[in-house]
Short mmCIF file of C-alpha atoms and ligand atoms in Angstrom, two decimals:
data_model
loop_
_atom_site.label_atom_id
_atom_site.label_comp_id
_atom_site.label_asym_id
_atom_site.label_seq_id
_atom_site.Cartn_x
_atom_site.Cartn_y
_atom_site.Cartn_z
CA UNK A 1 -46.81 -3.39 -37.63
CA UNK A 2 -47.34 -1.46 -34.34
CA UNK A 3 -49.62 -4.39 -33.23
CA UNK A 4 -46.40 -6.89 -34.25
CA UNK A 5 -44.08 -5.21 -31.82
CA UNK A 6 -46.49 -4.86 -29.34
CA UNK A 7 -46.84 -8.63 -29.36
CA UNK A 8 -43.25 -9.62 -29.31
CA UNK A 9 -42.81 -7.01 -26.18
CA UNK A 10 -45.86 -8.51 -24.54
CA UNK A 11 -44.55 -11.84 -25.33
CA UNK A 12 -41.03 -11.35 -23.68
CA UNK A 13 -42.60 -9.08 -20.80
CA UNK A 14 -44.39 -12.24 -19.46
CA UNK A 15 -40.86 -14.14 -19.95
CA UNK A 16 -38.16 -11.69 -18.72
CA UNK A 17 -38.23 -8.85 -16.76
CA UNK A 18 -38.05 -6.69 -19.48
CA UNK A 19 -40.31 -3.67 -17.94
CA UNK A 20 -38.22 -3.45 -15.31
CA UNK A 21 -34.91 -3.12 -17.16
CA UNK A 22 -36.85 -0.47 -19.21
CA UNK A 23 -37.68 1.37 -16.04
CA UNK A 24 -34.41 1.26 -14.52
CA UNK A 25 -32.99 2.51 -17.60
CA UNK A 26 -35.41 5.30 -17.60
CA UNK A 27 -35.13 6.82 -14.17
CA UNK A 28 -31.42 6.37 -14.41
CA UNK A 29 -29.31 9.57 -13.83
CA UNK A 30 -25.87 10.30 -13.69
CA UNK A 31 -24.72 13.43 -11.33
CA UNK A 32 -23.67 16.91 -12.79
CA UNK A 33 -20.80 18.70 -11.33
CA UNK A 34 -17.67 20.42 -12.38
CA UNK A 35 -15.77 16.89 -12.83
CA UNK A 36 -18.61 14.71 -14.57
CA UNK A 37 -16.33 13.97 -17.21
CA UNK A 38 -14.56 11.45 -15.14
CA UNK A 39 -17.31 9.14 -15.56
CA UNK A 40 -16.67 8.81 -19.20
CA UNK A 41 -13.21 6.95 -18.74
CA UNK A 42 -14.66 3.86 -17.69
CA UNK A 43 -16.71 3.17 -20.72
CA UNK A 44 -13.63 4.24 -22.93
CA UNK A 45 -11.88 1.52 -21.34
CA UNK A 46 -14.81 -0.96 -22.10
CA UNK A 47 -14.71 0.22 -25.76
CA UNK A 48 -11.02 -0.37 -26.11
CA UNK A 49 -11.87 -4.03 -24.73
CA UNK A 50 -14.90 -4.47 -27.14
CA UNK A 51 -12.54 -3.25 -30.02
CA UNK A 52 -10.06 -6.21 -28.77
CA UNK A 53 -12.43 -9.18 -28.65
CA UNK A 54 -13.69 -8.10 -32.14
CA UNK A 55 -10.50 -7.72 -33.66
CA UNK A 56 -9.26 -10.58 -31.63
CA UNK A 57 -11.55 -13.04 -33.35
CA UNK A 58 -10.85 -11.86 -36.57
CA UNK A 59 -7.06 -12.31 -35.70
CA UNK A 60 -7.33 -15.87 -34.53
CA UNK A 61 -8.69 -17.30 -37.92
CA UNK A 62 -5.30 -17.01 -39.46
CA UNK A 63 -2.91 -16.74 -36.65
CA UNK A 64 -0.95 -20.05 -35.82
CA UNK A 65 0.53 -20.70 -32.18
CA UNK A 66 3.42 -22.58 -32.94
CA UNK A 67 7.27 -21.88 -33.12
CA UNK A 68 7.77 -22.79 -36.81
CA UNK A 69 4.46 -20.55 -37.63
CA UNK A 70 3.53 -18.12 -35.53
CA UNK A 71 5.70 -15.26 -37.19
CA UNK A 72 4.81 -16.29 -40.84
CA UNK A 73 1.01 -16.58 -40.11
CA UNK A 74 1.34 -12.81 -38.69
CA UNK A 75 3.27 -12.06 -42.19
CA UNK A 76 0.68 -13.67 -44.05
CA UNK A 77 -2.02 -11.55 -42.24
CA UNK A 78 0.02 -8.40 -42.78
CA UNK A 79 0.88 -8.96 -46.57
CA UNK A 80 -2.23 -11.32 -48.16
CA UNK A 81 -5.24 -11.52 -46.12
CA UNK A 82 -7.54 -8.51 -47.32
CA UNK A 83 -7.25 -5.75 -44.54
CA UNK A 84 -5.71 -8.10 -42.47
CA UNK A 85 -2.91 -5.38 -41.73
CA UNK A 86 -5.55 -2.69 -40.84
CA UNK A 87 -6.94 -5.27 -37.98
CA UNK A 88 -3.42 -6.40 -36.22
CA UNK A 89 -2.68 -2.54 -36.47
CA UNK A 90 -5.96 -1.63 -35.09
CA UNK A 91 -5.31 -4.67 -32.48
CA UNK A 92 -2.32 -3.25 -31.26
CA UNK A 93 -3.20 0.28 -31.09
CA UNK A 94 -6.18 -0.43 -29.26
CA UNK A 95 -4.51 -2.75 -26.59
CA UNK A 96 -2.24 0.22 -25.98
CA UNK A 97 -4.87 2.58 -25.66
CA UNK A 98 -6.81 0.40 -23.21
CA UNK A 99 -3.97 -0.01 -21.07
CA UNK A 100 -3.87 3.74 -21.02
CA UNK A 101 -7.59 4.51 -20.60
CA UNK A 102 -7.25 1.84 -17.37
CA UNK A 103 -4.39 4.01 -15.80
CA UNK A 104 -6.58 7.22 -16.47
CA UNK A 105 -9.72 5.81 -15.19
CA UNK A 106 -7.92 4.22 -11.97
CA UNK A 107 -6.37 7.63 -11.33
CA UNK A 108 -9.61 9.41 -11.79
CA UNK A 109 -11.28 7.08 -9.96
CA UNK A 110 -8.72 7.08 -7.15
CA UNK A 111 -8.52 10.90 -6.95
CA UNK A 112 -12.17 11.74 -6.75
CA UNK A 113 -12.20 8.70 -4.10
CA UNK A 114 -14.90 7.21 -6.04
CA UNK A 115 -13.47 3.98 -3.91
CA UNK A 116 -15.55 5.13 -0.55
CA UNK A 117 -18.12 2.89 1.02
CA UNK A 118 -20.20 1.53 -0.76
CA UNK A 119 -17.74 0.85 -4.00
CA UNK A 120 -15.15 -1.45 -2.28
CA UNK A 121 -15.96 -4.11 -4.46
CA UNK A 122 -16.27 -2.16 -7.53
CA UNK A 123 -12.87 -1.12 -7.01
CA UNK A 124 -11.35 -4.29 -6.21
CA UNK A 125 -12.77 -5.84 -9.17
CA UNK A 126 -11.19 -2.89 -10.67
CA UNK A 127 -7.85 -3.46 -9.61
CA UNK A 128 -8.35 -7.13 -10.78
CA UNK A 129 -9.10 -5.76 -14.02
CA UNK A 130 -5.80 -3.87 -14.45
CA UNK A 131 -3.96 -6.80 -13.67
CA UNK A 132 -5.60 -8.82 -16.23
CA UNK A 133 -5.13 -5.70 -18.89
CA UNK A 134 -1.15 -6.06 -18.14
CA UNK A 135 -1.49 -10.03 -18.41
CA UNK A 136 -3.18 -9.32 -21.71
CA UNK A 137 -0.29 -7.33 -23.01
CA UNK A 138 2.44 -9.50 -21.56
CA UNK A 139 0.93 -12.83 -23.20
CA UNK A 140 0.31 -10.76 -26.49
CA UNK A 141 3.66 -9.62 -27.00
CA UNK A 142 4.80 -12.78 -27.74
CA UNK A 143 2.63 -14.04 -29.94
CA UNK A 144 3.91 -12.53 -33.08
CA UNK A 145 7.26 -14.61 -32.57
CA UNK A 146 9.83 -11.80 -33.32
CA UNK A 147 13.33 -10.86 -31.74
CA UNK A 148 12.24 -8.35 -29.26
CA UNK A 149 9.12 -10.31 -28.03
CA UNK A 150 11.20 -13.20 -27.71
CA UNK A 151 13.93 -11.80 -25.51
CA UNK A 152 11.83 -9.37 -23.77
CA UNK A 153 9.59 -12.58 -22.73
CA UNK A 154 12.88 -14.22 -21.72
CA UNK A 155 13.66 -11.66 -19.50
CA UNK A 156 10.03 -10.75 -18.03
CA UNK A 157 9.48 -14.52 -16.93
CA UNK A 158 13.29 -14.82 -15.56
CA UNK A 159 11.83 -11.81 -13.18
CA UNK A 160 9.55 -14.45 -11.59
CA UNK A 161 12.43 -16.58 -10.91
CA UNK A 162 13.76 -13.96 -8.34
CA UNK A 163 10.86 -14.46 -6.07
CA UNK A 164 11.65 -16.30 -3.38
CA UNK A 165 10.51 -19.80 -2.34
CA UNK A 166 8.07 -20.10 -5.20
CA UNK A 167 9.89 -18.16 -7.82
CA UNK A 168 11.18 -21.28 -9.97
CA UNK A 169 8.07 -22.76 -9.87
CA UNK A 170 6.28 -19.44 -11.29
CA UNK A 171 8.81 -19.27 -13.90
CA UNK A 172 8.28 -22.69 -14.95
CA UNK A 173 4.75 -22.37 -14.93
CA UNK A 174 4.64 -18.97 -17.04
CA UNK A 175 7.32 -20.85 -19.36
CA UNK A 176 5.83 -24.21 -19.64
CA UNK A 177 9.55 -25.62 -19.41
CA UNK A 178 12.87 -24.29 -18.48
CA UNK A 179 12.75 -22.34 -21.25
CA UNK A 180 11.04 -19.77 -23.61
CA UNK A 181 10.04 -22.08 -26.39
CA UNK A 182 7.33 -23.10 -28.57
CA UNK A 183 5.84 -24.58 -25.54
CA UNK A 184 5.86 -21.13 -23.66
CA UNK A 185 4.16 -19.80 -27.14
CA UNK A 186 1.44 -22.50 -27.06
CA UNK A 187 0.52 -21.70 -23.29
CA UNK A 188 0.71 -17.77 -23.88
CA UNK A 189 -1.81 -18.09 -26.53
CA UNK A 190 -3.98 -19.87 -24.10
CA UNK A 191 -4.05 -17.64 -21.45
CA UNK A 192 -4.26 -14.96 -24.35
CA UNK A 193 -7.33 -16.03 -26.14
CA UNK A 194 -9.20 -18.00 -23.65
CA UNK A 195 -8.62 -17.85 -19.78
CA UNK A 196 -7.85 -14.12 -19.98
CA UNK A 197 -10.94 -13.18 -22.05
CA UNK A 198 -13.00 -15.40 -20.07
CA UNK A 199 -12.02 -14.08 -16.44
CA UNK A 200 -11.94 -10.54 -17.93
CA UNK A 201 -15.15 -10.87 -19.30
CA UNK A 202 -17.02 -11.80 -15.97
CA UNK A 203 -15.41 -9.30 -14.45
CA UNK A 204 -15.94 -6.45 -16.31
CA UNK A 205 -20.07 -7.96 -16.14
CA UNK A 206 -19.52 -7.91 -12.11
CA UNK A 207 -18.05 -4.33 -12.54
CA UNK A 208 -20.45 -2.84 -14.49
CA UNK A 209 -23.23 -4.44 -12.66
CA UNK A 210 -22.19 -3.03 -9.35
CA UNK A 211 -21.77 0.56 -11.15
CA UNK A 212 -25.32 -0.02 -12.30
CA UNK A 213 -26.69 -0.92 -8.74
CA UNK A 214 -24.89 1.59 -6.56
CA UNK A 215 -25.07 4.33 -9.40
CA UNK A 216 -22.26 7.09 -10.05
CA UNK A 217 -20.34 8.49 -6.78
CA UNK A 218 -19.99 12.36 -6.45
CA UNK A 219 -16.73 13.36 -5.38
CA UNK A 220 -16.44 15.02 -2.04
CA UNK A 221 -15.49 18.53 -3.40
CA UNK A 222 -18.59 18.46 -5.88
CA UNK A 223 -21.39 17.57 -3.18
CA UNK A 224 -22.87 20.88 -2.92
CA UNK A 225 -22.98 21.46 -6.94
CA UNK A 226 -24.29 18.16 -7.51
CA UNK A 227 -27.17 18.67 -5.15
CA UNK A 228 -28.16 22.24 -6.92
CA UNK A 229 -27.73 20.81 -10.56
CA UNK A 230 -30.43 19.05 -12.26
CA UNK A 231 -28.62 15.47 -13.08
CA UNK A 232 -28.15 13.99 -16.28
CA UNK A 233 -30.61 11.28 -17.77
CA UNK A 234 -28.33 8.29 -18.34
CA UNK A 235 -30.70 7.43 -21.31
CA UNK A 236 -30.52 8.77 -23.75
CA UNK A 237 -28.41 11.85 -22.79
CA UNK A 238 -25.52 10.60 -21.08
CA UNK A 239 -25.39 7.21 -23.23
CA UNK A 240 -24.98 9.75 -26.50
CA UNK A 241 -22.17 11.49 -25.13
CA UNK A 242 -21.00 8.09 -24.43
CA UNK A 243 -21.17 6.86 -27.93
CA UNK A 244 -20.03 10.38 -29.45
CA UNK A 245 -16.85 9.46 -26.90
CA UNK A 246 -16.58 5.86 -29.09
CA UNK A 247 -16.86 7.37 -32.49
CA UNK A 248 -14.17 9.71 -31.75
CA UNK A 249 -12.01 6.80 -30.16
CA UNK A 250 -12.81 4.59 -33.45
CA UNK A 251 -11.62 7.73 -35.53
CA UNK A 252 -8.54 8.20 -33.83
CA UNK A 253 -7.84 3.94 -33.91
CA UNK A 254 -8.19 3.90 -37.50
CA UNK A 255 -6.00 6.79 -38.30
CA UNK A 256 -3.38 6.03 -36.16
CA UNK A 257 -3.49 1.99 -37.56
CA UNK A 258 -3.49 3.23 -40.82
CA UNK A 259 -0.62 6.20 -40.65
CA UNK A 260 1.42 4.17 -38.30
CA UNK A 261 0.94 0.51 -39.07
CA UNK A 262 2.45 -2.03 -36.45
CA UNK A 263 5.44 -3.57 -37.08
CA UNK A 264 6.47 -7.03 -36.88
CA UNK A 265 10.27 -7.35 -37.00
CA UNK A 266 12.28 -10.28 -37.40
CA UNK A 267 11.58 -13.34 -36.72
CA UNK A 268 12.74 -14.84 -33.24
CA UNK A 269 16.20 -16.93 -33.32
CA UNK A 270 16.36 -18.36 -29.88
CA UNK A 271 20.22 -19.36 -30.86
CA UNK A 272 21.05 -15.70 -31.70
CA UNK A 273 23.02 -13.93 -28.91
CA UNK A 274 20.41 -11.67 -26.76
CA UNK A 275 19.21 -8.93 -28.19
CA UNK A 276 20.68 -5.66 -27.89
CA UNK A 277 17.85 -3.28 -27.34
CA UNK A 278 15.46 -5.41 -25.12
CA UNK A 279 12.50 -3.71 -23.85
CA UNK A 280 9.35 -4.32 -22.47
CA UNK A 281 5.93 -2.53 -23.42
CA UNK A 282 5.93 0.79 -21.87
CA UNK A 283 3.69 -0.29 -19.15
CA UNK A 284 6.18 -2.53 -17.61
CA UNK A 285 9.19 -0.13 -17.99
CA UNK A 286 9.08 1.37 -14.63
CA UNK A 287 9.23 -1.79 -13.50
CA UNK A 288 12.24 -2.78 -15.68
CA UNK A 289 14.32 0.15 -14.75
CA UNK A 290 14.07 -0.36 -11.09
CA UNK A 291 15.44 -3.74 -11.78
CA UNK A 292 18.37 -2.69 -13.85
CA UNK A 293 19.10 -0.60 -10.68
CA UNK A 294 19.53 -3.39 -8.76
CA UNK A 295 23.18 -5.14 -8.58
CA UNK A 296 23.41 -8.66 -8.65
CA UNK A 297 24.06 -10.79 -5.83
CA UNK A 298 22.08 -12.23 -2.90
CA UNK A 299 21.53 -12.02 1.18
CA UNK A 300 20.11 -14.66 3.37
CA UNK A 301 19.73 -16.89 -0.11
CA UNK A 302 17.39 -14.03 -1.25
CA UNK A 303 18.38 -12.27 -4.70
CA UNK A 304 18.40 -8.57 -4.50
CA UNK A 305 16.30 -8.48 -7.17
CA UNK A 306 13.51 -9.78 -5.06
CA UNK A 307 13.51 -6.85 -3.10
CA UNK A 308 11.86 -4.70 -5.44
CA UNK A 309 9.61 -7.44 -6.92
CA UNK A 310 8.23 -7.94 -3.37
CA UNK A 311 8.08 -4.04 -3.15
CA UNK A 312 5.85 -3.92 -6.46
CA UNK A 313 3.86 -6.84 -5.35
CA UNK A 314 3.32 -5.26 -1.71
CA UNK A 315 2.55 -1.55 -3.83
CA UNK A 316 -0.27 -3.69 -5.48
CA UNK A 317 -2.06 -5.21 -2.30
CA UNK A 318 -2.01 -1.37 -0.95
CA UNK A 319 -3.82 -0.48 -3.88
CA UNK A 320 -6.35 -3.23 -3.47
CA UNK A 321 -6.81 -2.17 -0.04
CA UNK A 322 -7.40 1.62 -0.48
CA UNK A 323 -10.75 1.66 0.06
CA UNK A 324 -10.26 -0.16 3.46
CA UNK A 325 -7.17 2.52 4.37
CA UNK A 326 -9.63 5.43 3.60
CA UNK A 327 -13.29 4.24 5.00
CA UNK A 328 -14.29 7.79 5.45
CA UNK A 329 -12.84 9.71 2.40
CA UNK A 330 -10.71 12.04 4.35
CA UNK A 331 -7.53 10.38 4.51
CA UNK A 332 -4.82 13.08 3.94
CA UNK A 333 -2.26 10.82 3.49
CA UNK A 334 -4.04 8.54 0.85
CA UNK A 335 -3.72 10.99 -2.09
CA UNK A 336 -0.24 12.25 -1.83
CA UNK A 337 1.02 8.72 -1.51
CA UNK A 338 -0.63 8.31 -4.81
CA UNK A 339 0.83 11.28 -6.47
CA UNK A 340 4.46 9.96 -5.35
CA UNK A 341 3.24 6.54 -6.97
CA UNK A 342 2.61 8.47 -10.36
CA UNK A 343 5.66 10.29 -10.19
CA UNK A 344 7.64 7.46 -9.56
CA UNK A 345 5.93 5.54 -12.60
CA UNK A 346 6.42 7.91 -14.97
CA UNK A 347 9.75 9.17 -13.85
CA UNK A 348 10.94 5.88 -13.94
CA UNK A 349 9.37 5.44 -17.76
CA UNK A 350 11.06 8.66 -19.05
CA UNK A 351 14.28 7.23 -17.63
CA UNK A 352 14.05 4.12 -19.28
CA UNK A 353 13.41 5.75 -22.71
CA UNK A 354 15.67 8.39 -21.98
CA UNK A 355 12.97 10.98 -23.09
CA UNK A 356 10.46 13.46 -21.87
CA UNK A 357 7.96 12.25 -23.78
CA UNK A 358 6.12 10.05 -20.91
CA UNK A 359 5.83 13.12 -18.83
CA UNK A 360 4.80 15.40 -21.75
CA UNK A 361 2.04 12.57 -22.39
CA UNK A 362 1.09 12.52 -18.72
CA UNK A 363 0.68 16.49 -18.45
CA UNK A 364 -1.42 16.62 -21.77
CA UNK A 365 -3.58 14.06 -20.57
CA UNK A 366 -3.94 16.20 -17.31
CA UNK A 367 -4.57 19.04 -19.30
CA UNK A 368 -7.03 18.00 -21.65
CA UNK A 369 -9.24 16.31 -19.17
CA UNK A 370 -8.89 19.97 -17.26
CA UNK A 371 -9.98 21.49 -20.34
CA UNK A 372 -13.03 18.93 -21.01
CA UNK A 373 -14.21 19.19 -17.65
CA UNK A 374 -14.52 23.09 -18.02
CA UNK A 375 -16.01 22.64 -21.35
CA UNK A 376 -18.80 20.52 -19.75
CA UNK A 377 -18.96 21.79 -16.50
CA UNK A 378 -22.28 23.12 -16.81
CA UNK A 379 -25.36 21.26 -17.97
CA UNK A 380 -27.79 23.14 -20.03
CA UNK A 381 -31.38 23.45 -18.24
CA UNK A 382 -33.59 20.34 -18.39
CA UNK A 383 -30.60 18.20 -17.79
CA UNK A 384 -30.16 17.22 -21.64
C1 HEM B 1 -10.97 -3.44 -18.04
C2 HEM B 1 -10.85 -2.48 -17.21
C3 HEM B 1 -12.33 -1.83 -16.45
C4 HEM B 1 -13.33 -1.22 -17.16
C5 HEM B 1 -13.77 -1.94 -18.81
C6 HEM B 1 -14.25 -0.41 -16.22
C7 HEM B 1 -15.54 -0.06 -16.54
C8 HEM B 1 -16.25 0.69 -15.93
C9 HEM B 1 -17.32 1.48 -16.26
C10 HEM B 1 -18.05 1.37 -17.35
C11 HEM B 1 -17.70 2.45 -15.47
C12 HEM B 1 -18.89 3.58 -15.04
C13 HEM B 1 -18.20 4.58 -15.87
C14 HEM B 1 -17.49 5.59 -14.77
O1 HEM B 1 -17.50 5.79 -13.80
O2 HEM B 1 -16.17 5.69 -15.48
C15 HEM B 1 -16.75 1.91 -14.12
C16 HEM B 1 -16.69 2.69 -12.81
C17 HEM B 1 -15.44 2.34 -11.73
N1 HEM B 1 -14.53 1.79 -11.81
FE1 HEM B 1 -13.97 0.91 -13.61
N2 HEM B 1 -13.19 -0.35 -15.37
C18 HEM B 1 -12.24 -0.60 -15.50
C19 HEM B 1 -11.14 -0.91 -14.67
C20 HEM B 1 -11.14 -0.09 -13.23
C21 HEM B 1 -10.05 0.04 -12.59
C22 HEM B 1 -8.74 -0.51 -12.98
C23 HEM B 1 -10.43 0.71 -11.24
C24 HEM B 1 -9.74 0.89 -10.09
C25 HEM B 1 -9.16 0.07 -9.36
C26 HEM B 1 -11.85 0.84 -11.50
C27 HEM B 1 -12.86 1.28 -10.46
C28 HEM B 1 -14.00 1.61 -10.62
C29 HEM B 1 -15.00 2.47 -9.63
C30 HEM B 1 -14.48 2.57 -8.26
C31 HEM B 1 -16.24 2.65 -10.61
C32 HEM B 1 -16.95 3.49 -9.90
C33 HEM B 1 -16.99 5.22 -9.97
C34 HEM B 1 -18.14 6.07 -9.54
O3 HEM B 1 -19.16 5.71 -9.00
O4 HEM B 1 -17.94 7.52 -9.73
N3 HEM B 1 -12.26 0.17 -12.70
N4 HEM B 1 -16.02 1.26 -14.64
#
């Protein structure tokens, strides 16, 4: 039996660089310091993405992307397909958790200044992954073809029209016509199940490859500690801890999906009067609320609404440029601007929901991260 395994190994070795990969994994280490816990958040985001791919493929087997059949096919999944309700619920919960963890991962790599040289491309690919994740959310929201999603998509795509010069074109490109219709649904489906997954998979591969090539960065505040401590072996020590987190996340997902199944609502009716309580997904709420504050009107042919849209566009661009604005990692302006941006986003979200819950969630996440950092701040002797 051993002989068989060794034969296969040597057969592969002479065709693929298996031994170099094994050597790489054997020598790979993760720095040990008081903030090592942040190294798990990227992997957690990856876990939710994998859940999305798996459950998404299962949903595709029954989902039908047309205005006549979409809602009914989701209803069928929830009532008739064995465990269909669970798969749909896990897909929806995991989507939200993925967005949550992308933001958390972004915030931690930002505050630990992991974007510094030579990780500029890792950071930029990460920003693109954030935009892709949001695009997944936006396109997926419409697919069940229910009232809330229909009207939210109408408002969401209307926003694009306010962009000067290219706005009208962008709106029609998104909708596949002048109105949100069955055509928009097929278009969103194409983005959601083919274009976005293909680009995202390639970008994640690049992102993770860069992390492998460059190794994990050490936050400036932890350099001295990381030099004194023996690093953690990636394989198997760090990987097992990562997997432990994934098992916990799977438990959380399954419980949330089983205890709070995702609602379907009523079928979209394009001719019904606009839905009273139109609201986007929580991660678009801060932009939605900002736009609601802007009065109607225009100046020099540009709608007032265009200004906050351009402001958010500029914010996204600035975020991508962070590694170049803080080349040395000691720019005193960068972190306070990040704090102000977070306060604004969380504040506007709380305002949008007229609730303190978003603030409490962010505070609880910060506290939990601090508790985890405290609990794992000492690595046992021997680095295991
Ligand atoms: C689909 C979304 C994403 C996935 C699956 C992902 C995955 C990962 C993984 C597995 C790691 C290594 C472990 C870790 O440091 O946490 C990592 C590191 C990193 N990610 Fe992401 N990431 C995503 C989005 C982002 C975003 C939005 C940013 C920031 C704009 C970002 C920036 C970085 C940086 C700079 C590192 C290196 C960290 C270091 O060296 O300490 N990533 N990512």
